[in-house]
């Protein structure tokens, strides 16, 4: 199923695709290859849309926060908006203080992707990203596939290849609220379980200092599940600096994170092949009006963005997002609902 999803300023038409599997329904637009809506049951079978989003493509174009978007070529921040690759400086756009955030204003989330294939329970989009795009070397062919699978699974698959050595670090920027996107006041009551032993300490511009800090004895410790809101105002430097949770945690186990809503009983597990997960408690959500007129207040949704560590291009000691010319990049993240 497909329907129009608004017209962009250049006259191009965006489209919204619906896929389904059992009682799960997902809606995805070609604008930003963005997850617009994800309807899942609670244990009693009551359905709710558990991701934040907008009613048409222009909401995503002008709204803040990268709701549901496919972010690339390199997700998260690059300190000083530059790094070195094969002895050459790759200069990106500084769009967040002196740094690159989500690859600048030409983020893939602001492109109209091409439909590659639509199936009943899956949809695949394709983007051609030319050599020099956003500053990155290499003509790249990029595919993102969303599929719904038995067992309550939404699987997002990323495949890409470039004709020069480059970086691929793609993620999905959905904000989840397992009570339903229209109940923003309930998001911080949701219980997070995350076995990560350490997180990246960041400076005031959210650039990693290089320190991989133990969560032990800190408000960053989710090894014992706890409501996200419980310690979010604790007197702790990392929470002050980032204005709440907005940190990369190591992916230590599979699943790397489990979110549970005590009100509806919905649970979501995150399973990924990425080395890191940015846990972001929506601290910068500015109160935009989203789907069905819902106002997305600060901390009204929870992002768990699977990816390489932020600024890993400048930290050779961490897992590296560099991909050789001609070598396929493949990454998958599953969101599993119960
Ligand atoms: C997140 C990032 C936040 C913020 C947000 C967009 O991925 O961690 O710091 O920039 O994107 O508002």
mmCIF file of C-alpha atoms in Angstrom, residues 1-8 11-19 26-37 54-58 60 111-116 118 123-125 146:
data_model
loop_
_atom_site.group_PDB
_atom_site.id
_atom_site.type_symbol
_atom_site.label_atom_id
_atom_site.label_comp_id
_atom_site.label_asym_id
_atom_site.label_seq_id
_atom_site.Cartn_x
_atom_site.Cartn_y
_atom_site.Cartn_z
ATOM 1 C CA UNK A 1 0.000 0.000 0.000
ATOM 2 C CA UNK A 2 1.251 3.488 -0.757
ATOM 3 C CA UNK A 3 -0.115 7.013 -0.564
ATOM 4 C CA UNK A 4 1.114 10.562 -1.171
ATOM 5 C CA UNK A 5 3.024 12.083 1.742
ATOM 6 C CA UNK A 6 3.326 15.721 0.696
ATOM 7 C CA UNK A 7 5.157 17.780 -1.888
ATOM 8 C CA UNK A 8 8.666 19.130 -1.313
ATOM 9 C CA UNK A 11 7.926 19.988 -6.493
ATOM 10 C CA UNK A 12 8.937 16.398 -5.832
ATOM 11 C CA UNK A 13 6.261 14.164 -4.344
ATOM 12 C CA UNK A 14 7.020 12.104 -1.250
ATOM 13 C CA UNK A 15 5.281 8.769 -0.718
ATOM 14 C CA UNK A 16 4.284 6.807 2.370
ATOM 15 C CA UNK A 17 4.542 2.998 2.160
ATOM 16 C CA UNK A 18 2.691 0.652 4.497
ATOM 17 C CA UNK A 19 3.971 -2.822 5.336
ATOM 18 C CA UNK A 26 4.845 0.042 9.819
ATOM 19 C CA UNK A 27 4.680 3.142 7.646
ATOM 20 C CA UNK A 28 7.837 4.368 6.007
ATOM 21 C CA UNK A 29 8.383 7.337 3.722
ATOM 22 C CA UNK A 30 10.922 7.686 0.941
ATOM 23 C CA UNK A 31 11.722 11.146 2.356
ATOM 24 C CA UNK A 32 14.768 10.319 4.449
ATOM 25 C CA UNK A 33 13.876 6.598 4.304
ATOM 26 C CA UNK A 34 12.081 7.478 7.516
ATOM 27 C CA UNK A 35 10.028 5.302 9.859
ATOM 28 C CA UNK A 36 6.846 7.335 10.300
ATOM 29 C CA UNK A 37 4.662 4.983 12.288
ATOM 30 C CA UNK A 54 5.066 13.910 11.483
ATOM 31 C CA UNK A 55 1.982 13.870 9.267
ATOM 32 C CA UNK A 56 3.793 14.690 6.019
ATOM 33 C CA UNK A 57 7.242 15.063 4.478
ATOM 34 C CA UNK A 58 7.473 18.769 5.236
ATOM 35 C CA UNK A 60 10.358 16.105 8.670
ATOM 36 C CA UNK A 111 16.855 13.349 0.681
ATOM 37 C CA UNK A 112 14.129 11.731 -1.316
ATOM 38 C CA UNK A 113 15.242 8.109 -1.619
ATOM 39 C CA UNK A 114 14.176 5.895 -4.529
ATOM 40 C CA UNK A 115 11.891 2.969 -3.956
ATOM 41 C CA UNK A 116 13.855 -0.189 -4.771
ATOM 42 C CA UNK A 118 7.978 -3.046 -2.035
ATOM 43 C CA UNK A 123 10.195 -2.067 1.750
ATOM 44 C CA UNK A 124 13.646 -1.176 0.402
ATOM 45 C CA UNK A 125 14.959 2.259 -0.555
ATOM 46 C CA UNK A 146 12.656 -2.244 6.628
#
